PDB file of C-alpha atoms in Angstrom:
ATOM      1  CA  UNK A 230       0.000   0.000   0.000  1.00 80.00           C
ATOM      2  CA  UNK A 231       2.898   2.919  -0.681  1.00 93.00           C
ATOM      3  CA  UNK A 232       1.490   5.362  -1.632  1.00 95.00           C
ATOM      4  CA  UNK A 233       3.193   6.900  -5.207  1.00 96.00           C
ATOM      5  CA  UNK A 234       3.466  10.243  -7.069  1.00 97.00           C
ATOM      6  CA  UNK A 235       5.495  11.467 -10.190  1.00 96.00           C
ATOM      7  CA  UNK A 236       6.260  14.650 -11.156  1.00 96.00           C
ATOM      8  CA  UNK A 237       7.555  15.616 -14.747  1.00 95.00           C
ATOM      9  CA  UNK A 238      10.534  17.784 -15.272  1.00 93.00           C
ATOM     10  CA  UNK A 239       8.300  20.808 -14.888  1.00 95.00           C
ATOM     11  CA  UNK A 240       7.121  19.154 -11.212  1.00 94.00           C
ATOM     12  CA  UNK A 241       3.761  18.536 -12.506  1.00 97.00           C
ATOM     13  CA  UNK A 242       1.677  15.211 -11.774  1.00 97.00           C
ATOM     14  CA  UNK A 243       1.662  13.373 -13.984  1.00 97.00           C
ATOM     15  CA  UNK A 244       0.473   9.906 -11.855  1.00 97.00           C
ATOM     16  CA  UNK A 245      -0.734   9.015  -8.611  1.00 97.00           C
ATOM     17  CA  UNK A 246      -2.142   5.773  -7.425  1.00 97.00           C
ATOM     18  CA  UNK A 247      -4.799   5.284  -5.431  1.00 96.00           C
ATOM     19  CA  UNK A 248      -3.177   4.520  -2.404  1.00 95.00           C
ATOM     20  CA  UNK A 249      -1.559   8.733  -2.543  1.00 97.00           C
ATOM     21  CA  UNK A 250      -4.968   9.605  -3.195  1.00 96.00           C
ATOM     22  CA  UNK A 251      -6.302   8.058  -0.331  1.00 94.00           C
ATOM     23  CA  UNK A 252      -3.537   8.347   2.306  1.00 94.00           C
ATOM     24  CA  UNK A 253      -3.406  12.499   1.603  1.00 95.00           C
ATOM     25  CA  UNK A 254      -7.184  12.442   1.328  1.00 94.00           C
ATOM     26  CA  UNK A 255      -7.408  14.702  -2.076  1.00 96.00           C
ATOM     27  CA  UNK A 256      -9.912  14.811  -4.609  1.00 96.00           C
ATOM     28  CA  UNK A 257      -9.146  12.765  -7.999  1.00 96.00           C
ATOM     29  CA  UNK A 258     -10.663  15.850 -10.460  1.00 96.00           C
ATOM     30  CA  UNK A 259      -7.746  18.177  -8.434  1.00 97.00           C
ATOM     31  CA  UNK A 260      -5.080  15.852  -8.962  1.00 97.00           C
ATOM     32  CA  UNK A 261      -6.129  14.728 -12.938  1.00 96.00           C
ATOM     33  CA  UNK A 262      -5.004  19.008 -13.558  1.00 96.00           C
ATOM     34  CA  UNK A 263      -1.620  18.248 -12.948  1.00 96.00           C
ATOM     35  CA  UNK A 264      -0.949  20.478  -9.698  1.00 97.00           C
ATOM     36  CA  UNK A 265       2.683  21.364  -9.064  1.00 96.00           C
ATOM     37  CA  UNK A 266       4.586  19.471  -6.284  1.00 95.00           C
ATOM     38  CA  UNK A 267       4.272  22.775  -4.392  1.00 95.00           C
ATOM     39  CA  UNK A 268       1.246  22.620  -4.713  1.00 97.00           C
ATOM     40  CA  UNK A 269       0.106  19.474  -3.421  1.00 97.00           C
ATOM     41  CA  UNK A 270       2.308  20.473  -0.363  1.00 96.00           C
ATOM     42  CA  UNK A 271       0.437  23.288  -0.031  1.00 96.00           C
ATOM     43  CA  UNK A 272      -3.011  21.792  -0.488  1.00 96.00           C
ATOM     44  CA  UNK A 273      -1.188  19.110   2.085  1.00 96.00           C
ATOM     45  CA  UNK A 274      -0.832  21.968   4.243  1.00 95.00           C
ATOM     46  CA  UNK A 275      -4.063  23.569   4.028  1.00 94.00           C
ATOM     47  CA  UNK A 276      -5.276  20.166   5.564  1.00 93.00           C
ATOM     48  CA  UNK A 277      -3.320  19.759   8.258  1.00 91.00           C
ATOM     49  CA  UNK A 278      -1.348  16.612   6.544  1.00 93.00           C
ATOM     50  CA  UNK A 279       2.122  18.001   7.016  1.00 94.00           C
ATOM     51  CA  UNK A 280       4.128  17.852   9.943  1.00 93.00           C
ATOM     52  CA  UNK A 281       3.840  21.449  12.003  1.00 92.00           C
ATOM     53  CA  UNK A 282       7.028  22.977  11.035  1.00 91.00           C
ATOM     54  CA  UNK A 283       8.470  26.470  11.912  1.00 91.00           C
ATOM     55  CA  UNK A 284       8.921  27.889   8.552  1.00 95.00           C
ATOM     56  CA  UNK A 285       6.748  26.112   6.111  1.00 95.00           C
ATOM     57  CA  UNK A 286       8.304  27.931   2.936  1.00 94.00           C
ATOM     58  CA  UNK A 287      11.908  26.994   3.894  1.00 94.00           C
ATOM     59  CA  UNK A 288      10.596  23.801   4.806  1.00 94.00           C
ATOM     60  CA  UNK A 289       9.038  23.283   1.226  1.00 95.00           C
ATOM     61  CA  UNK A 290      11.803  24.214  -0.742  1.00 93.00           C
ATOM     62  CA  UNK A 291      14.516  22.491   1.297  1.00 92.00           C
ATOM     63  CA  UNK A 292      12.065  19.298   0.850  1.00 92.00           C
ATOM     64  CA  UNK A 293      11.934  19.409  -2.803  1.00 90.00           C
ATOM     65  CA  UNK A 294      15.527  20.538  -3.731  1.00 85.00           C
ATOM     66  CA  UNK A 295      16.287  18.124  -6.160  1.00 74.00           C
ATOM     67  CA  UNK A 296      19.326  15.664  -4.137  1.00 66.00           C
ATOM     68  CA  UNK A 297      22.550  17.275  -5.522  1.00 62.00           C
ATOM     69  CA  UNK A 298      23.756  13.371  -6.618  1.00 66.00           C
ATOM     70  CA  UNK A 299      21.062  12.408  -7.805  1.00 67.00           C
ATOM     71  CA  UNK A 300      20.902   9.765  -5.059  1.00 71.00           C
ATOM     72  CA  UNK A 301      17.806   9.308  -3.564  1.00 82.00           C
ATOM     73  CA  UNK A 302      16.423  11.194   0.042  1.00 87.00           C
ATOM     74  CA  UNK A 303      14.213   9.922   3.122  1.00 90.00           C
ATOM     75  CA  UNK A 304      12.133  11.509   5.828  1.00 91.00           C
ATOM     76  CA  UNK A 305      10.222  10.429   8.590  1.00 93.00           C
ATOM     77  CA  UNK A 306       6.874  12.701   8.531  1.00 93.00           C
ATOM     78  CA  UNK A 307       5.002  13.201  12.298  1.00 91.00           C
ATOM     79  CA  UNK A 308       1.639  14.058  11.283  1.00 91.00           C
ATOM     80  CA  UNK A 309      -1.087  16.438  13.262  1.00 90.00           C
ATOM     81  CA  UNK A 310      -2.742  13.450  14.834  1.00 86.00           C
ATOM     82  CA  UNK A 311      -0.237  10.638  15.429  1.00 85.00           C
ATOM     83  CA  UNK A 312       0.082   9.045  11.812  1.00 90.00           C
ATOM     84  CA  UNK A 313       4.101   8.472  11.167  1.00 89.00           C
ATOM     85  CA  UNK A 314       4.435   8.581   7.500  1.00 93.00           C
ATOM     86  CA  UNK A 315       8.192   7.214   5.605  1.00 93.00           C
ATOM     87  CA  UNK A 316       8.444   9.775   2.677  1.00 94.00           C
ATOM     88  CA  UNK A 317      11.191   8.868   0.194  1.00 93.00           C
ATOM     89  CA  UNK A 318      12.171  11.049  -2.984  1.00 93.00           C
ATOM     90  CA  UNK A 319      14.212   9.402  -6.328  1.00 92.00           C
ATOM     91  CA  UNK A 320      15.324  11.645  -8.998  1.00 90.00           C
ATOM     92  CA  UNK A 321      13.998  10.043 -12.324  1.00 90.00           C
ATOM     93  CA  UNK A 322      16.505   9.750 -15.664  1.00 88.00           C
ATOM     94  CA  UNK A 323      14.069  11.822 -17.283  1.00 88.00           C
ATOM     95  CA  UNK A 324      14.783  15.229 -15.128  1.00 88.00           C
ATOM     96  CA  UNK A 325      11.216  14.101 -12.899  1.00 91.00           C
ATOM     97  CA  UNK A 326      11.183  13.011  -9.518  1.00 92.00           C
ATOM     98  CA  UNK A 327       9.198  10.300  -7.822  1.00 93.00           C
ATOM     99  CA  UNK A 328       7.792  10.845  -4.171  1.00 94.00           C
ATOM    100  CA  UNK A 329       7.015   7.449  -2.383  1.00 95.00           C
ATOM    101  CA  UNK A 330       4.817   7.544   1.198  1.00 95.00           C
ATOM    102  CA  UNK A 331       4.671   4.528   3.512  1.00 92.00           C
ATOM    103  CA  UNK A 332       2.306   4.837   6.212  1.00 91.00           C
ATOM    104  CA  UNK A 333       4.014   3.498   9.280  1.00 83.00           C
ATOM    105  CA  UNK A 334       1.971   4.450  11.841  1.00 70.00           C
ATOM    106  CA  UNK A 335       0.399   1.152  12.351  1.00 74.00           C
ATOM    107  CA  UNK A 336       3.339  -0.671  12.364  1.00 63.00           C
ATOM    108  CA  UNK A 337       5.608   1.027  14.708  1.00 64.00           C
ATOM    109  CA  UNK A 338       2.688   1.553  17.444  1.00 65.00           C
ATOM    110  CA  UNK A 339       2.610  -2.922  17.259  1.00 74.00           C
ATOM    111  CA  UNK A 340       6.390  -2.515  17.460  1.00 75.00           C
ATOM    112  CA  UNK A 341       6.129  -0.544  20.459  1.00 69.00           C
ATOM    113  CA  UNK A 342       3.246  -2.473  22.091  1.00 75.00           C
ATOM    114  CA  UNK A 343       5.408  -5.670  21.047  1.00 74.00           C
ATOM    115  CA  UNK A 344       8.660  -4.038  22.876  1.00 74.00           C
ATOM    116  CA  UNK A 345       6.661  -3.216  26.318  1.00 77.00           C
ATOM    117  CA  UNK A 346       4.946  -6.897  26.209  1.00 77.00           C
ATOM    118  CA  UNK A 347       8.634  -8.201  26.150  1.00 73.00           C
ATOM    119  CA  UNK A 348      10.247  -5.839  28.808  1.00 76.00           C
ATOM    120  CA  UNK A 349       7.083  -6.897  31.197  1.00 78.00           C
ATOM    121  CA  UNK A 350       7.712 -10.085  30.262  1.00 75.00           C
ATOM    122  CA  UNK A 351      11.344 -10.232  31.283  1.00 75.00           C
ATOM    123  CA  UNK A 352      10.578  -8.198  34.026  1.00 79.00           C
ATOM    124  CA  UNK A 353       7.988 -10.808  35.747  1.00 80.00           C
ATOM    125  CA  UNK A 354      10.299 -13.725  34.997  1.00 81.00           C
ATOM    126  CA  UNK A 355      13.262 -12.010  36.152  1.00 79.00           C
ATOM    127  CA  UNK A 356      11.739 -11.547  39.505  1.00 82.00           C
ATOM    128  CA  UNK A 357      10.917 -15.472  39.948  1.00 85.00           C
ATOM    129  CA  UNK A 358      13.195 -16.963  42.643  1.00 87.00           C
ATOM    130  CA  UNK A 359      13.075 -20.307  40.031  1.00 89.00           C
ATOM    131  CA  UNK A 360      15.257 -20.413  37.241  1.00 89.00           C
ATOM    132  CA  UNK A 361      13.611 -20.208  33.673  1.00 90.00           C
ATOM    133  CA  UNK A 362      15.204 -20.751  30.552  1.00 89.00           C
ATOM    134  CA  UNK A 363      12.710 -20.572  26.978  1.00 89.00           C
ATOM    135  CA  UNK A 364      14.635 -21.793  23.987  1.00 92.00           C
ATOM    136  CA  UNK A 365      13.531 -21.240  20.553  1.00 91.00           C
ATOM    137  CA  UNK A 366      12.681 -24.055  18.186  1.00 94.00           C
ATOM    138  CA  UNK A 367      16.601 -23.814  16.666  1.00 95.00           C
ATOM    139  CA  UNK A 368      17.627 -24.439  20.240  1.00 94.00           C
ATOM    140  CA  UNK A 369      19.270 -21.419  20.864  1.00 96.00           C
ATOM    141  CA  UNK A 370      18.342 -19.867  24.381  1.00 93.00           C
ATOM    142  CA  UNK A 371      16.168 -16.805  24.019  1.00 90.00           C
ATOM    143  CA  UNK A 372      15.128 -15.822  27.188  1.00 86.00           C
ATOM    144  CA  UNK A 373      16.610 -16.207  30.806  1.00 88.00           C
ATOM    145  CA  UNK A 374      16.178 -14.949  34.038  1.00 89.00           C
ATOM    146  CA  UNK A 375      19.154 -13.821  36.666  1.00 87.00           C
ATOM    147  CA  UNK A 376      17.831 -16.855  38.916  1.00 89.00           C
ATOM    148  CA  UNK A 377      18.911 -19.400  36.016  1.00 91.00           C
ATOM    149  CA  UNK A 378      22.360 -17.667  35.692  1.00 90.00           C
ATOM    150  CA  UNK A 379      22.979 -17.900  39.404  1.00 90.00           C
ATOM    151  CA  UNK A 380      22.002 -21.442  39.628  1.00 90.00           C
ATOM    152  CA  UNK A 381      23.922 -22.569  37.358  1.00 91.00           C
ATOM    153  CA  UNK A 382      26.861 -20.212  37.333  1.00 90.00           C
ATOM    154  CA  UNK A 383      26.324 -19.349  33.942  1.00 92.00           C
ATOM    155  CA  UNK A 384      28.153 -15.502  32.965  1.00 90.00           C
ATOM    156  CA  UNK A 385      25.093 -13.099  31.651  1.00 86.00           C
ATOM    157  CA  UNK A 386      27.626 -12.255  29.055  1.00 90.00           C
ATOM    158  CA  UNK A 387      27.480 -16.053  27.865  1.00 93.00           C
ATOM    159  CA  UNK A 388      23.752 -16.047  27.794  1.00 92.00           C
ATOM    160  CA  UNK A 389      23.250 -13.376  25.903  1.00 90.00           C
ATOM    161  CA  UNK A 390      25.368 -14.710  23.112  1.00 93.00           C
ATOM    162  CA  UNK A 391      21.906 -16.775  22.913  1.00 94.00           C
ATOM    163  CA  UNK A 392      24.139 -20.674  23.049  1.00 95.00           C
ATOM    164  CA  UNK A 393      22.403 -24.245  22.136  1.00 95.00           C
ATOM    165  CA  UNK A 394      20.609 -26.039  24.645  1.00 94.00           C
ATOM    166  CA  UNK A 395      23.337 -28.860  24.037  1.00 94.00           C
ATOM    167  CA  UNK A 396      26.183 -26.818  24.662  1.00 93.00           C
ATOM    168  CA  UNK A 397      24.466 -25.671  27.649  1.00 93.00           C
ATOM    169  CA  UNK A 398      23.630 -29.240  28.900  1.00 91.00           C
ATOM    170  CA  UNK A 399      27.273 -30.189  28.329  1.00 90.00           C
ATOM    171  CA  UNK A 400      28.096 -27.469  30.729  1.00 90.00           C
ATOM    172  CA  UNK A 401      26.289 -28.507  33.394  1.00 88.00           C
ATOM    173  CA  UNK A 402      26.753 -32.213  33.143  1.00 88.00           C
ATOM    174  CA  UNK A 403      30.664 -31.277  32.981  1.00 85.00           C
ATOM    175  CA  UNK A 404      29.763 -30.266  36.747  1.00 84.00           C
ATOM    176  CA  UNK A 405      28.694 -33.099  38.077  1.00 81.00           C
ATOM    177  CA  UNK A 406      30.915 -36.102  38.568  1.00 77.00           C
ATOM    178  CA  UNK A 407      29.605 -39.226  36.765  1.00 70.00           C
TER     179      UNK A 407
END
């Protein structure tokens, strides 16, 4: 769902999928006249779809000065409201430009909810006086808590290097006389 716009040489649309129509909210008879890059900033603007900035106009033109290698540019937009969107600009071969938008609002507020679920998680296990160990289905420890270190005098550096269950269990049977 990126959303896509090209400008011509001139910086006049000249296409737009639906997904740019839809994630800036503007009207498909507005677009189909070929407005101006500036100008669908500014009719961004006008709808509060732009992140607040101090000075809009120096904004604008730093935003599209064409990259000076031709290379292309990315920018994080914070839009009024919450909504996070990835903006990325490519010069074209033909002297146009191409503006892509990726709406990543959704995505990095489950990334954050997914983060906090983890840190509670280790947090609660950590505080169990029992030693817990969850290895992932390659084997490979994943999650410990301080208890399982200390009962088995494993370093916290070595556990975070994530080892095999097997190396682990050679360890501790290398502790124990047969």
């Amino acid at each position: 769902a990126t959303a896509v716009s090209i400008y011509n040489r001139e910086r006049k649309l000249v296409f737009y999928n639906e997904a740019f129509r839809e994630l800036w909210g503007l009207e498909p008879a507005w677009l189909n006249t070929g407005p101006s890059d500036s100008d669908v900033l500014d009719r961004l603007r006008a709808n509060s779809r732009l992140p607040e900035v101090v000075n809009y106009p120096q904004w604008r033109s730093e935003f599209l000065r064409e990259p000076d290698d031709g290379s292309e540019r990315d920018d994080w937009w914070h839009i009024p409201g919450g909504q996070i969107v990835h903006v990325i600009v490519e010069q074209r071969p033909d002297g146009g430009v191409t503006h892509l938008y990726v709406d990543e609002t959704e995505r990095l507020a489950l990334e954050s909810q997914f983060n906090a679920l983890g840190r509670v998680q280790s947090e609660t296990i950590d505080s169990l006086k029992e030693g817990v160990a969850v290895f992932a289905t390659d084997g490979r420890l994943k999650l410990h808590n301080s208890a399982f270190a200390l009962i088995w005098g494993f370093d916290d550096a070595f556990l975070r290097d994530e080892p095999h269950i097997e190396r682990l269990i050679a360890i501790i049977k290398g502790r124990f006389p047969s």
